[in-house]
mmCIF file of C-alpha atoms in Angstrom:
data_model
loop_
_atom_site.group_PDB
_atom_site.id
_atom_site.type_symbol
_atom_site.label_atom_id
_atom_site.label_comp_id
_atom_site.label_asym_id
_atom_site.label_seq_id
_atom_site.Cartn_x
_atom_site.Cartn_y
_atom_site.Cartn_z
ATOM 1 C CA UNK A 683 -4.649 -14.639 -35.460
ATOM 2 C CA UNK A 684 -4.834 -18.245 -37.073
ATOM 3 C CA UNK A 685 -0.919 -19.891 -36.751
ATOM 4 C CA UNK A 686 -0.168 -17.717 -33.717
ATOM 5 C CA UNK A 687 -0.052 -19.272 -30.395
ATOM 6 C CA UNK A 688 -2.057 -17.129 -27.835
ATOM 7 C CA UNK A 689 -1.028 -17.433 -23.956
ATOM 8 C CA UNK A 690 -2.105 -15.264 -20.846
ATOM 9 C CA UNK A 691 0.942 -12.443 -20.174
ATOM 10 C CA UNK A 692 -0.231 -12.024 -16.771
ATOM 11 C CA UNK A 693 0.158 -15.287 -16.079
ATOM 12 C CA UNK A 694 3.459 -16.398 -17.647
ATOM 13 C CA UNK A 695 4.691 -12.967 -15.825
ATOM 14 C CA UNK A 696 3.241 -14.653 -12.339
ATOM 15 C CA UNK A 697 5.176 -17.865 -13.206
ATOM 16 C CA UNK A 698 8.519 -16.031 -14.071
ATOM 17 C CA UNK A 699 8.141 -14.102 -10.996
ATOM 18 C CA UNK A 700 7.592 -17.070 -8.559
ATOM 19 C CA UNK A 701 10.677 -18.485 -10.588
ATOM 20 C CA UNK A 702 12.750 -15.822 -9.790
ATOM 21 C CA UNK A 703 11.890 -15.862 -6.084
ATOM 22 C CA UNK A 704 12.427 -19.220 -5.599
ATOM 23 C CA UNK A 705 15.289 -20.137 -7.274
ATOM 24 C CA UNK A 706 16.820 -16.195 -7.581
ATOM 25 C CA UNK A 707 18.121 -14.606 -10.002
ATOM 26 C CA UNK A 708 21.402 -15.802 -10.474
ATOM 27 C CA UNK A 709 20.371 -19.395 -10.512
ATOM 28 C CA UNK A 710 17.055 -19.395 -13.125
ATOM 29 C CA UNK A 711 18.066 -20.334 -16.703
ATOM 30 C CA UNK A 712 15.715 -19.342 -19.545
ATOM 31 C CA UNK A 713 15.176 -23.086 -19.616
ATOM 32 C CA UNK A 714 14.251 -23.005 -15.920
ATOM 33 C CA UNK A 715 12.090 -19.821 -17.143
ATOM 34 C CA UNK A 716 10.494 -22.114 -20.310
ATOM 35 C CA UNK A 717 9.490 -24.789 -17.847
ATOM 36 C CA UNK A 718 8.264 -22.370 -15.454
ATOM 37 C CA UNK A 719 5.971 -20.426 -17.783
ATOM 38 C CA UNK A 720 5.513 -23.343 -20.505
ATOM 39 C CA UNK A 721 6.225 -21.328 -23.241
ATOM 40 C CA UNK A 722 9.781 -22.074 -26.026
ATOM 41 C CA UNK A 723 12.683 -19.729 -25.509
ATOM 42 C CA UNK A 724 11.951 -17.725 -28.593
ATOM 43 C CA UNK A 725 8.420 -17.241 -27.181
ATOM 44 C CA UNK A 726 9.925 -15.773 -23.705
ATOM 45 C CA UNK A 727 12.171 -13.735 -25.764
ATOM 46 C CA UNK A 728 9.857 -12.198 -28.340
ATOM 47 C CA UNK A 729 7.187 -11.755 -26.112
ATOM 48 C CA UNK A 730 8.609 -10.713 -22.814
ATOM 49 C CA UNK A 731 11.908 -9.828 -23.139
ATOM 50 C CA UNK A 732 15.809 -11.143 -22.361
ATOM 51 C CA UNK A 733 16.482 -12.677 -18.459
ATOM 52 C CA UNK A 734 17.257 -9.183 -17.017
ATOM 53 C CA UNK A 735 14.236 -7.872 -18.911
ATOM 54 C CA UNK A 736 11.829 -10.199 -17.354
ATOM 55 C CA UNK A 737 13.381 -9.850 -14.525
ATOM 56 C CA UNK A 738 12.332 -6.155 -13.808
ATOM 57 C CA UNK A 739 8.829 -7.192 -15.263
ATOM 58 C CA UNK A 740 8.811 -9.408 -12.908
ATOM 59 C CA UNK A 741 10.332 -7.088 -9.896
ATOM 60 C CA UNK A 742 8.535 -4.237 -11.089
ATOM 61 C CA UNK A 743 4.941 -6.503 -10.580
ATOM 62 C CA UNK A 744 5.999 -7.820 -6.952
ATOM 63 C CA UNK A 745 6.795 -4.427 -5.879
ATOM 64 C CA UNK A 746 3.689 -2.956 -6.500
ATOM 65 C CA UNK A 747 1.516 -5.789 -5.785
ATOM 66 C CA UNK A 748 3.058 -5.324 -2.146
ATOM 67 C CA UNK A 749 3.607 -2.319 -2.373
ATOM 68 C CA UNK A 750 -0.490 -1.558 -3.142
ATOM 69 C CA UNK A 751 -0.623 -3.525 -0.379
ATOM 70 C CA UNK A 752 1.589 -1.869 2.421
ATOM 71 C CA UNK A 753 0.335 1.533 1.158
ATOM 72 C CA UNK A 754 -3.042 -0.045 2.045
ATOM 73 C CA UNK A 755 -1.965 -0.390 5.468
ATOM 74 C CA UNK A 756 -0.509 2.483 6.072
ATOM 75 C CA UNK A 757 -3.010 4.728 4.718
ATOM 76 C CA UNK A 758 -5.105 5.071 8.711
ATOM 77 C CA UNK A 759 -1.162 6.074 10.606
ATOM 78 C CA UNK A 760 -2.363 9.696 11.113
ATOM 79 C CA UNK A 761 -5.193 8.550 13.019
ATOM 80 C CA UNK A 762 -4.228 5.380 14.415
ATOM 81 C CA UNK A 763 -0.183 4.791 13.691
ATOM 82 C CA UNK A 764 0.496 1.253 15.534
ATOM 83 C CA UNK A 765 -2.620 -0.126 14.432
ATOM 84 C CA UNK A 766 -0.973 0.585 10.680
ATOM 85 C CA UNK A 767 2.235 -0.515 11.868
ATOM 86 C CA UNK A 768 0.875 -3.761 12.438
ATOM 87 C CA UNK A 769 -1.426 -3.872 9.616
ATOM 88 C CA UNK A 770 2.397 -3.361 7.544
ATOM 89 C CA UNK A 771 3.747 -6.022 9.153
ATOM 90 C CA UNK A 772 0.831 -8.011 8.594
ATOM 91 C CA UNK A 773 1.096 -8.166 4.269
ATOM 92 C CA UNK A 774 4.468 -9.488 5.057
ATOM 93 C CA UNK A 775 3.432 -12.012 7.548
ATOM 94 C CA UNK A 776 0.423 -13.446 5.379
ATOM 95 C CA UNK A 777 3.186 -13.346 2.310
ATOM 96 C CA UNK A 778 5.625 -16.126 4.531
ATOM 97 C CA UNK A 779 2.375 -17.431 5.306
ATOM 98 C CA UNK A 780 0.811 -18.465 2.296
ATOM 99 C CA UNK A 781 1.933 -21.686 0.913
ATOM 100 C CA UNK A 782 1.783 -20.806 -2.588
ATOM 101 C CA UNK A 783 4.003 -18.385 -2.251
ATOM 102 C CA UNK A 784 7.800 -19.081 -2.228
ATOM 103 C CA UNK A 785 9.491 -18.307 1.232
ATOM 104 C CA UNK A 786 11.168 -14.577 1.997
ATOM 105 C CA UNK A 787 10.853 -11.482 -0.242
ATOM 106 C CA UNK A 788 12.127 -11.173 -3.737
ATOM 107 C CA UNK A 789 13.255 -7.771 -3.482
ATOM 108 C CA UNK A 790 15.530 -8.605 -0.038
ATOM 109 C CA UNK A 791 17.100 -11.654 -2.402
ATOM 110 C CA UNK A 792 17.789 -9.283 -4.959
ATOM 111 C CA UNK A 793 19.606 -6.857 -2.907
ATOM 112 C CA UNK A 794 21.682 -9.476 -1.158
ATOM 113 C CA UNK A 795 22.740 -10.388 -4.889
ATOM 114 C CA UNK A 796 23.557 -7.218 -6.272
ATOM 115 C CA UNK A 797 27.359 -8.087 -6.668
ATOM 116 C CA UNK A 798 26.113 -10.733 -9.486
ATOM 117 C CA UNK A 799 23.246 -8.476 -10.578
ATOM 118 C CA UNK A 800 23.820 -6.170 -14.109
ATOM 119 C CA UNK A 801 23.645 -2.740 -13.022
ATOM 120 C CA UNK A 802 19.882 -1.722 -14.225
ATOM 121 C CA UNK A 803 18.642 -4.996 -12.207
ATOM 122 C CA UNK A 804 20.696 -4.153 -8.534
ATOM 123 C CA UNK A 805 19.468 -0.411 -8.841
ATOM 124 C CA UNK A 806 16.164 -1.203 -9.720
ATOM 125 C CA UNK A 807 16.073 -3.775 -6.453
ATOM 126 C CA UNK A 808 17.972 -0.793 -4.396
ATOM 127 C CA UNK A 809 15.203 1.404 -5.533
ATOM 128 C CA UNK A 810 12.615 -1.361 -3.938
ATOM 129 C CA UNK A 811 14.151 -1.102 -0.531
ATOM 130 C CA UNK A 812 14.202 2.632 -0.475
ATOM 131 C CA UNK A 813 10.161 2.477 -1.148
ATOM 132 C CA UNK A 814 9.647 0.733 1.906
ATOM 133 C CA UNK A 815 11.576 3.104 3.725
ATOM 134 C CA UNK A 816 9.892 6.178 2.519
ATOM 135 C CA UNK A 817 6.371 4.868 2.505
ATOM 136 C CA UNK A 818 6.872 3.927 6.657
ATOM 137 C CA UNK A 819 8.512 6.948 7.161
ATOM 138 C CA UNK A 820 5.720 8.987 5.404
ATOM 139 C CA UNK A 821 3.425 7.319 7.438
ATOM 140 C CA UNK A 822 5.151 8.039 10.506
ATOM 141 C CA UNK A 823 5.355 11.554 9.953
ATOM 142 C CA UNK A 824 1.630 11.683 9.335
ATOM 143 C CA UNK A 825 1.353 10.104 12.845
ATOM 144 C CA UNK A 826 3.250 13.410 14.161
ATOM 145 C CA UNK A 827 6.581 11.917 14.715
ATOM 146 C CA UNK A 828 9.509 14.798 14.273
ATOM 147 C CA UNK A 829 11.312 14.627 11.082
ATOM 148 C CA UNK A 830 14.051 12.521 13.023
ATOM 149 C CA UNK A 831 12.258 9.993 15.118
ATOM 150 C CA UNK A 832 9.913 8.950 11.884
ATOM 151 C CA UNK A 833 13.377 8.771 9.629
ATOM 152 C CA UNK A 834 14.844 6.348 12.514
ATOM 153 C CA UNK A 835 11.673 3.942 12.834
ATOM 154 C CA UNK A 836 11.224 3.927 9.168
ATOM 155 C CA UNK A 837 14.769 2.610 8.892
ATOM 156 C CA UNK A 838 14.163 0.010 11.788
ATOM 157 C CA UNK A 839 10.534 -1.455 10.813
ATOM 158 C CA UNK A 840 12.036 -1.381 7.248
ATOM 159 C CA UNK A 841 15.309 -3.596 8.706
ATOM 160 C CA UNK A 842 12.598 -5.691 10.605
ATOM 161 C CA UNK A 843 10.302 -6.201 7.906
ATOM 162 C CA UNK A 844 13.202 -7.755 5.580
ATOM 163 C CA UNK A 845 14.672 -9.377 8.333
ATOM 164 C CA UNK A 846 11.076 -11.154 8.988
ATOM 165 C CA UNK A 847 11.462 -12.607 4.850
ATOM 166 C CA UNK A 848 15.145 -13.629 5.806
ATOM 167 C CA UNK A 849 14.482 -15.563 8.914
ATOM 168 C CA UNK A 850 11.095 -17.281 7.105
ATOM 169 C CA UNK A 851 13.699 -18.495 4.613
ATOM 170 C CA UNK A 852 15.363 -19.962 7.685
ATOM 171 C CA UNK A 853 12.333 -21.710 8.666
ATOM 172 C CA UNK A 854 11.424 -19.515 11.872
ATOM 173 C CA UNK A 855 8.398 -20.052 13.272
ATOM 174 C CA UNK A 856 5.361 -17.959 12.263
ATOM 175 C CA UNK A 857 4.831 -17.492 16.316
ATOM 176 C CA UNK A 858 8.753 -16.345 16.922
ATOM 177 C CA UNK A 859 8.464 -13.629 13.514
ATOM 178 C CA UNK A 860 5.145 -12.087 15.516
ATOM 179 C CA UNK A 861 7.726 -11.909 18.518
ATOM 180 C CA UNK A 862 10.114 -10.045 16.436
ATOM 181 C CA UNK A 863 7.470 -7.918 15.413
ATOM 182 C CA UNK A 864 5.518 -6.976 18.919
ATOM 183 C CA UNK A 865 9.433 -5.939 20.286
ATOM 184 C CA UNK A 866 9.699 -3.574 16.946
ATOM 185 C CA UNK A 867 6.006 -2.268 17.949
ATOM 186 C CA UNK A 868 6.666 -1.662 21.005
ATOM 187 C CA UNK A 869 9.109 0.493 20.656
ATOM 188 C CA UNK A 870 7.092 2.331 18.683
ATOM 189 C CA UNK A 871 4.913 2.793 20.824
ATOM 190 C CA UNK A 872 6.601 3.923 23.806
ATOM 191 C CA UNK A 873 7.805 7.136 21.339
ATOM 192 C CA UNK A 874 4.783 7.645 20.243
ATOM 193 C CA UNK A 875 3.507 7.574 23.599
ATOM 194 C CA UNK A 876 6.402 10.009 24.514
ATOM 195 C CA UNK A 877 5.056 12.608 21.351
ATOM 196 C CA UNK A 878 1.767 13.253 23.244
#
């Protein structure tokens, strides 16, 4: 329409996002929003909603952009469940990684500031966390694992994934996260081992 400014969602919902994980969401202002996305206040408003309504736009994209992603990985466990394991661990390690992206995990942040968060924002964040759980633990039972064991290493490669975007943030090596992650996979392997 002639008069009305046109601008790329997508993208403006990318730039809030990378906003939010860098900064968190305590400390970005809809001015640090504005400069992020390059659009007015009354364009973030009318167009993607208040700060804790962009916020879960923004969540709700980096939890299923990783989450796709994880799925992904998990999807061979039944056949081949430490090569998946890995391939988990993996999207998170190519996430610290990348260089464009902000270090740690959005959705770990989020959690650890639930006490400041409004209600719909720290459940939606708790929600997050519990996907990552269920998704490894689904995978784990497809790889035969009793009801127990798969429920206890989906809790642990779920504590090690997030603790992987915590120590990034504390500027851990790329070489000492792998560490971190061949001790959690080897574990798991000795119990699967021990289901055969």
């Amino acid at each position: 329409m002639a008069g009305k400014k046109q601008f790329d969602i997508a993208a403006a919902l990318d730039a809030a996002m990378i906003q939010f994980w860098r900064a968190g969401y305590a400390d970005t202002s809809v001015d640090d929003l504005s400069r992020a996305t390059g659009l007015n206040r009354s364009s973030i408003y009318s167009s993607l909603g208040d700060k804790d309504t962009l916020f879960l736009r923004c969540l709700e994209r980096y939890s299923t952009r990783y989450g796709d992603k994880y799925d992904a990985a998990l999807s061979g466990a039944a056949d081949r469940p430490l090569a998946a394991a890995r391939a988990f661990f993996d999207v998170t390690l190519e996430r610290i990684a990348d260089p464009g992206l902000p270090d740690g995990c959005l959705v770990a942040q989020t959690v650890m500031a639930a006490p400041v968060l409004s209600a719909a924002v720290a459940a939606r964040a708790r929600e997050a966390i519990g996907f990552q759980h269920t998704r490894l633990r689904d995978a784990l039972k497809a790889a035969r694992l009793h009801d127990e064991a798969a429920d206890s290493y989906a809790a642990h490669l779920a504590a090690v994934n997030q603790s992987l975007a915590v120590m990034s943030r504390a500027g851990t090596s790329t070489e000492q996260l792998r560490a971190v992650v061949d001790v959690a996979l080897g574990a798991l392997a000795q119990s699967l081992r021990a289901r055969d």
